[in-house]
Every structure is written in structure tokens, then in C-alpha cells.
Amino acid sequence: MGMTIEGGCLCGAVRYSATAPPVSRSICHCRSCRRASGAPSVAWSTFHVNSLVFRHGMPVRYRSSPDVTRTFCGVCGTQLSYRHDDDVDSIDITTATLDAPEQFPPTKEIWIEHKLPWERANEAMRHYPRTSTG
């Protein structure tokens, strides 16, 4: 019997589940994540794409840059996912949309060079000027 991780948008129109734990957890400070969420940073949980399925409703897709597709609920606007064309095997899910986000705390902060000066970095985490994969 495997694990199931569930989550969804604010209004419940979109629900998803994952059958494996995230492979990575981070807080992103990049400008595009800030603009997409309306928040100073966004916590992401990265899942293997084959372990995640949208099981109720389908999110709306938005091409936020030439290589990036983001999804959100078309009813309430909750940002749900991020996919980069260069990484077809993974999908990032906004950690706060998980039903139990407290079980998946971030372990690193990325795009620190874009961090707003009034937001504090968590000194207990690893920090990366940009991405942590190169």
C-alpha cells in the first residue's frame, strides 16, 4: 500500500493527488513566481510527473515565459503548478495547496538574488543565487 498526497485549490474546483513523496522542496524568490502568486515568495514541492494526477477538474494553463507553463484554477485563481520544458519528468506544485503542507517543509531557498530586501531568508536552509540544479 503506497502513500497518497492530496491537495487542491481554494474553492475545490481542482483537486490533485500524488502517489509518491516530493523529490525536492524549495522556496522560490524569483520575480515571475512573485508576480504569478502575488506573494513575496512561493513554496514549491517537486514531484515526479508520473506520480501526480489531477483527479477533479482541470487547471487552466498559462505560458508565463517561452519555456514555462503554469497552471491555476479557472474559478478561484489559485496557482497550482509550474513546469519547465527542459525538465519533462517533474512538476512543481505549490506547497500551500497540499492538504497537509506542514508535512513538506522546504529545505532550500532559490533565486535569492531576486529576494525582496524586506523578506528574511531562513538561515537554516541552503541558499542558491538562482536555481539549485546548475
PDB file of C-alpha atoms in Angstrom:
ATOM      1  CA  MET A   1       0.000   0.000   0.000  1.00  0.00           C
ATOM      2  CA  GLY A   2       1.557   3.300  -1.099  1.00  0.00           C
ATOM      3  CA  MET A   3       1.142   6.798   0.142  1.00  0.00           C
ATOM      4  CA  THR A   4      -1.263   9.320  -1.309  1.00  0.00           C
ATOM      5  CA  ILE A   5      -0.677  13.050  -1.025  1.00  0.00           C
ATOM      6  CA  GLU A   6      -3.644  15.235  -1.872  1.00  0.00           C
ATOM      7  CA  GLY A   7      -4.327  18.870  -2.475  1.00  0.00           C
ATOM      8  CA  GLY A   8      -6.290  21.383  -4.456  1.00  0.00           C
ATOM      9  CA  CYS A   9      -7.348  24.951  -4.987  1.00  0.00           C
ATOM     10  CA  LEU A  10      -9.159  27.302  -2.625  1.00  0.00           C
ATOM     11  CA  CYS A  11     -12.654  26.661  -3.986  1.00  0.00           C
ATOM     12  CA  GLY A  12     -12.268  22.891  -4.537  1.00  0.00           C
ATOM     13  CA  ALA A  13     -12.903  23.002  -8.291  1.00  0.00           C
ATOM     14  CA  VAL A  14      -9.473  21.410  -8.916  1.00  0.00           C
ATOM     15  CA  ARG A  15      -8.117  18.503  -6.860  1.00  0.00           C
ATOM     16  CA  TYR A  16      -4.941  16.503  -7.390  1.00  0.00           C
ATOM     17  CA  SER A  17      -3.149  13.581  -5.796  1.00  0.00           C
ATOM     18  CA  ALA A  18       0.372  12.188  -5.832  1.00  0.00           C
ATOM     19  CA  THR A  19       1.389   8.602  -5.164  1.00  0.00           C
ATOM     20  CA  ALA A  20       4.993   9.357  -4.161  1.00  0.00           C
ATOM     21  CA  PRO A  21       6.621  11.972  -1.950  1.00  0.00           C
ATOM     22  CA  PRO A  22       8.170  15.099  -3.450  1.00  0.00           C
ATOM     23  CA  VAL A  23      11.705  14.732  -4.758  1.00  0.00           C
ATOM     24  CA  SER A  24      12.560  18.306  -3.775  1.00  0.00           C
ATOM     25  CA  ARG A  25      11.104  21.150  -1.685  1.00  0.00           C
ATOM     26  CA  SER A  26      12.045  24.802  -2.004  1.00  0.00           C
ATOM     27  CA  ILE A  27      11.077  28.420  -1.555  1.00  0.00           C
ATOM     28  CA  CYS A  28      11.434  30.463  -4.732  1.00  0.00           C
ATOM     29  CA  HIS A  29      12.095  34.210  -4.699  1.00  0.00           C
ATOM     30  CA  CYS A  30      12.184  34.760  -8.483  1.00  0.00           C
ATOM     31  CA  ARG A  31      10.313  37.684  -9.961  1.00  0.00           C
ATOM     32  CA  SER A  32       7.989  35.546 -12.085  1.00  0.00           C
ATOM     33  CA  CYS A  33       6.867  33.389  -9.133  1.00  0.00           C
ATOM     34  CA  ARG A  34       6.254  36.531  -7.110  1.00  0.00           C
ATOM     35  CA  ARG A  35       4.167  38.062  -9.873  1.00  0.00           C
ATOM     36  CA  ALA A  36       2.228  34.843 -10.555  1.00  0.00           C
ATOM     37  CA  SER A  37       1.338  34.393  -6.877  1.00  0.00           C
ATOM     38  CA  GLY A  38       1.106  37.964  -5.634  1.00  0.00           C
ATOM     39  CA  ALA A  39       3.335  36.917  -2.736  1.00  0.00           C
ATOM     40  CA  PRO A  40       6.956  37.743  -1.799  1.00  0.00           C
ATOM     41  CA  SER A  41       7.984  34.103  -2.355  1.00  0.00           C
ATOM     42  CA  VAL A  42       6.421  30.740  -3.180  1.00  0.00           C
ATOM     43  CA  ALA A  43       6.989  27.337  -1.579  1.00  0.00           C
ATOM     44  CA  TRP A  44       7.166  24.515  -4.136  1.00  0.00           C
ATOM     45  CA  SER A  45       7.117  20.732  -3.793  1.00  0.00           C
ATOM     46  CA  THR A  46       8.551  18.974  -6.833  1.00  0.00           C
ATOM     47  CA  PHE A  47       7.012  15.653  -7.804  1.00  0.00           C
ATOM     48  CA  HIS A  48       7.853  13.116 -10.486  1.00  0.00           C
ATOM     49  CA  VAL A  49       5.291  13.917 -13.187  1.00  0.00           C
ATOM     50  CA  ASN A  50       4.079  10.298 -13.379  1.00  0.00           C
ATOM     51  CA  SER A  51       3.173  10.294  -9.675  1.00  0.00           C
ATOM     52  CA  LEU A  52       0.768  13.236  -9.902  1.00  0.00           C
ATOM     53  CA  VAL A  53      -2.717  13.337 -11.386  1.00  0.00           C
ATOM     54  CA  PHE A  54      -5.413  15.995 -11.466  1.00  0.00           C
ATOM     55  CA  ARG A  55      -8.401  13.940 -10.368  1.00  0.00           C
ATOM     56  CA  HIS A  56     -11.162  16.554 -10.196  1.00  0.00           C
ATOM     57  CA  GLY A  57     -11.377  19.483 -12.568  1.00  0.00           C
ATOM     58  CA  MET A  58      -8.602  20.615 -14.854  1.00  0.00           C
ATOM     59  CA  PRO A  59      -6.472  23.670 -14.169  1.00  0.00           C
ATOM     60  CA  VAL A  60      -6.093  26.408 -16.751  1.00  0.00           C
ATOM     61  CA  ARG A  61      -2.671  26.564 -18.405  1.00  0.00           C
ATOM     62  CA  TYR A  62      -0.697  29.765 -18.862  1.00  0.00           C
ATOM     63  CA  ARG A  63       2.610  30.080 -20.711  1.00  0.00           C
ATOM     64  CA  SER A  64       4.347  32.583 -18.396  1.00  0.00           C
ATOM     65  CA  SER A  65       7.600  32.569 -20.386  1.00  0.00           C
ATOM     66  CA  PRO A  66       8.831  30.764 -23.511  1.00  0.00           C
ATOM     67  CA  ASP A  67       9.918  27.659 -21.530  1.00  0.00           C
ATOM     68  CA  VAL A  68       7.475  27.708 -18.587  1.00  0.00           C
ATOM     69  CA  THR A  69       3.854  26.642 -18.203  1.00  0.00           C
ATOM     70  CA  ARG A  70       1.991  27.466 -15.014  1.00  0.00           C
ATOM     71  CA  THR A  71      -1.484  26.262 -14.063  1.00  0.00           C
ATOM     72  CA  PHE A  72      -4.161  27.770 -11.896  1.00  0.00           C
ATOM     73  CA  CYS A  73      -7.793  27.225 -11.022  1.00  0.00           C
ATOM     74  CA  GLY A  74     -10.022  28.919 -13.574  1.00  0.00           C
ATOM     75  CA  VAL A  75     -12.670  29.550 -10.904  1.00  0.00           C
ATOM     76  CA  CYS A  76     -10.800  30.935  -7.873  1.00  0.00           C
ATOM     77  CA  GLY A  77      -7.384  31.705  -9.414  1.00  0.00           C
ATOM     78  CA  THR A  78      -5.240  29.600  -7.078  1.00  0.00           C
ATOM     79  CA  GLN A  79      -1.787  28.988  -8.601  1.00  0.00           C
ATOM     80  CA  LEU A  80      -1.237  25.223  -8.701  1.00  0.00           C
ATOM     81  CA  SER A  81       1.764  24.140 -10.748  1.00  0.00           C
ATOM     82  CA  TYR A  82       4.909  25.061 -12.639  1.00  0.00           C
ATOM     83  CA  ARG A  83       6.576  23.072 -15.437  1.00  0.00           C
ATOM     84  CA  HIS A  84       9.743  23.909 -17.326  1.00  0.00           C
ATOM     85  CA  ASP A  85      10.123  22.490 -20.844  1.00  0.00           C
ATOM     86  CA  ASP A  86      13.697  21.392 -20.038  1.00  0.00           C
ATOM     87  CA  ASP A  87      12.511  19.104 -17.219  1.00  0.00           C
ATOM     88  CA  VAL A  88       9.733  16.927 -18.627  1.00  0.00           C
ATOM     89  CA  ASP A  89       9.990  14.426 -15.750  1.00  0.00           C
ATOM     90  CA  SER A  90       8.930  16.769 -12.955  1.00  0.00           C
ATOM     91  CA  ILE A  91       6.135  19.096 -11.950  1.00  0.00           C
ATOM     92  CA  ASP A  92       6.271  21.672  -9.169  1.00  0.00           C
ATOM     93  CA  ILE A  93       3.141  22.018  -7.048  1.00  0.00           C
ATOM     94  CA  THR A  94       2.564  24.999  -4.771  1.00  0.00           C
ATOM     95  CA  THR A  95       3.172  23.517  -1.337  1.00  0.00           C
ATOM     96  CA  ALA A  96       0.469  25.624   0.294  1.00  0.00           C
ATOM     97  CA  THR A  97      -2.174  23.886  -1.875  1.00  0.00           C
ATOM     98  CA  LEU A  98      -1.333  20.490  -0.357  1.00  0.00           C
ATOM     99  CA  ASP A  99      -3.907  19.311   2.185  1.00  0.00           C
ATOM    100  CA  ALA A 100      -1.070  18.861   4.726  1.00  0.00           C
ATOM    101  CA  PRO A 101       1.610  21.382   3.695  1.00  0.00           C
ATOM    102  CA  GLU A 102       3.212  21.218   7.144  1.00  0.00           C
ATOM    103  CA  GLN A 103       4.417  17.695   6.282  1.00  0.00           C
ATOM    104  CA  PHE A 104       6.556  19.026   3.409  1.00  0.00           C
ATOM    105  CA  PRO A 105       8.702  21.895   4.697  1.00  0.00           C
ATOM    106  CA  PRO A 106      11.124  23.478   2.243  1.00  0.00           C
ATOM    107  CA  THR A 107      14.805  22.567   2.525  1.00  0.00           C
ATOM    108  CA  LYS A 108      16.315  25.300   0.343  1.00  0.00           C
ATOM    109  CA  GLU A 109      15.706  28.795  -0.973  1.00  0.00           C
ATOM    110  CA  ILE A 110      16.298  29.537  -4.641  1.00  0.00           C
ATOM    111  CA  TRP A 111      16.621  32.723  -6.661  1.00  0.00           C
ATOM    112  CA  ILE A 112      17.974  34.540  -3.626  1.00  0.00           C
ATOM    113  CA  GLU A 113      19.338  37.228  -5.961  1.00  0.00           C
ATOM    114  CA  HIS A 114      15.702  38.250  -6.605  1.00  0.00           C
ATOM    115  CA  LYS A 115      14.640  38.144  -2.935  1.00  0.00           C
ATOM    116  CA  LEU A 116      12.864  41.262  -1.731  1.00  0.00           C
ATOM    117  CA  PRO A 117      15.067  43.081   0.775  1.00  0.00           C
ATOM    118  CA  TRP A 118      12.354  43.136   3.439  1.00  0.00           C
ATOM    119  CA  GLU A 119      11.834  39.365   3.376  1.00  0.00           C
ATOM    120  CA  ARG A 120      14.167  37.391   5.608  1.00  0.00           C
ATOM    121  CA  ALA A 121      15.972  34.339   4.360  1.00  0.00           C
ATOM    122  CA  ASN A 122      15.748  31.275   6.588  1.00  0.00           C
ATOM    123  CA  GLU A 123      19.335  30.730   7.764  1.00  0.00           C
ATOM    124  CA  ALA A 124      18.624  27.045   8.486  1.00  0.00           C
ATOM    125  CA  MET A 125      18.184  26.351   4.746  1.00  0.00           C
ATOM    126  CA  ARG A 126      20.610  26.121   1.861  1.00  0.00           C
ATOM    127  CA  HIS A 127      20.573  29.216  -0.360  1.00  0.00           C
ATOM    128  CA  TYR A 128      21.153  29.472  -4.100  1.00  0.00           C
ATOM    129  CA  PRO A 129      21.557  32.681  -6.116  1.00  0.00           C
ATOM    130  CA  ARG A 130      19.417  31.139  -8.872  1.00  0.00           C
ATOM    131  CA  THR A 131      18.387  27.512  -9.334  1.00  0.00           C
ATOM    132  CA  SER A 132      19.874  24.700  -7.279  1.00  0.00           C
ATOM    133  CA  THR A 133      20.484  22.484 -10.323  1.00  0.00           C
ATOM    134  CA  GLY A 134      23.208  24.270 -12.189  1.00  0.00           C
TER     135      GLY A 134
END
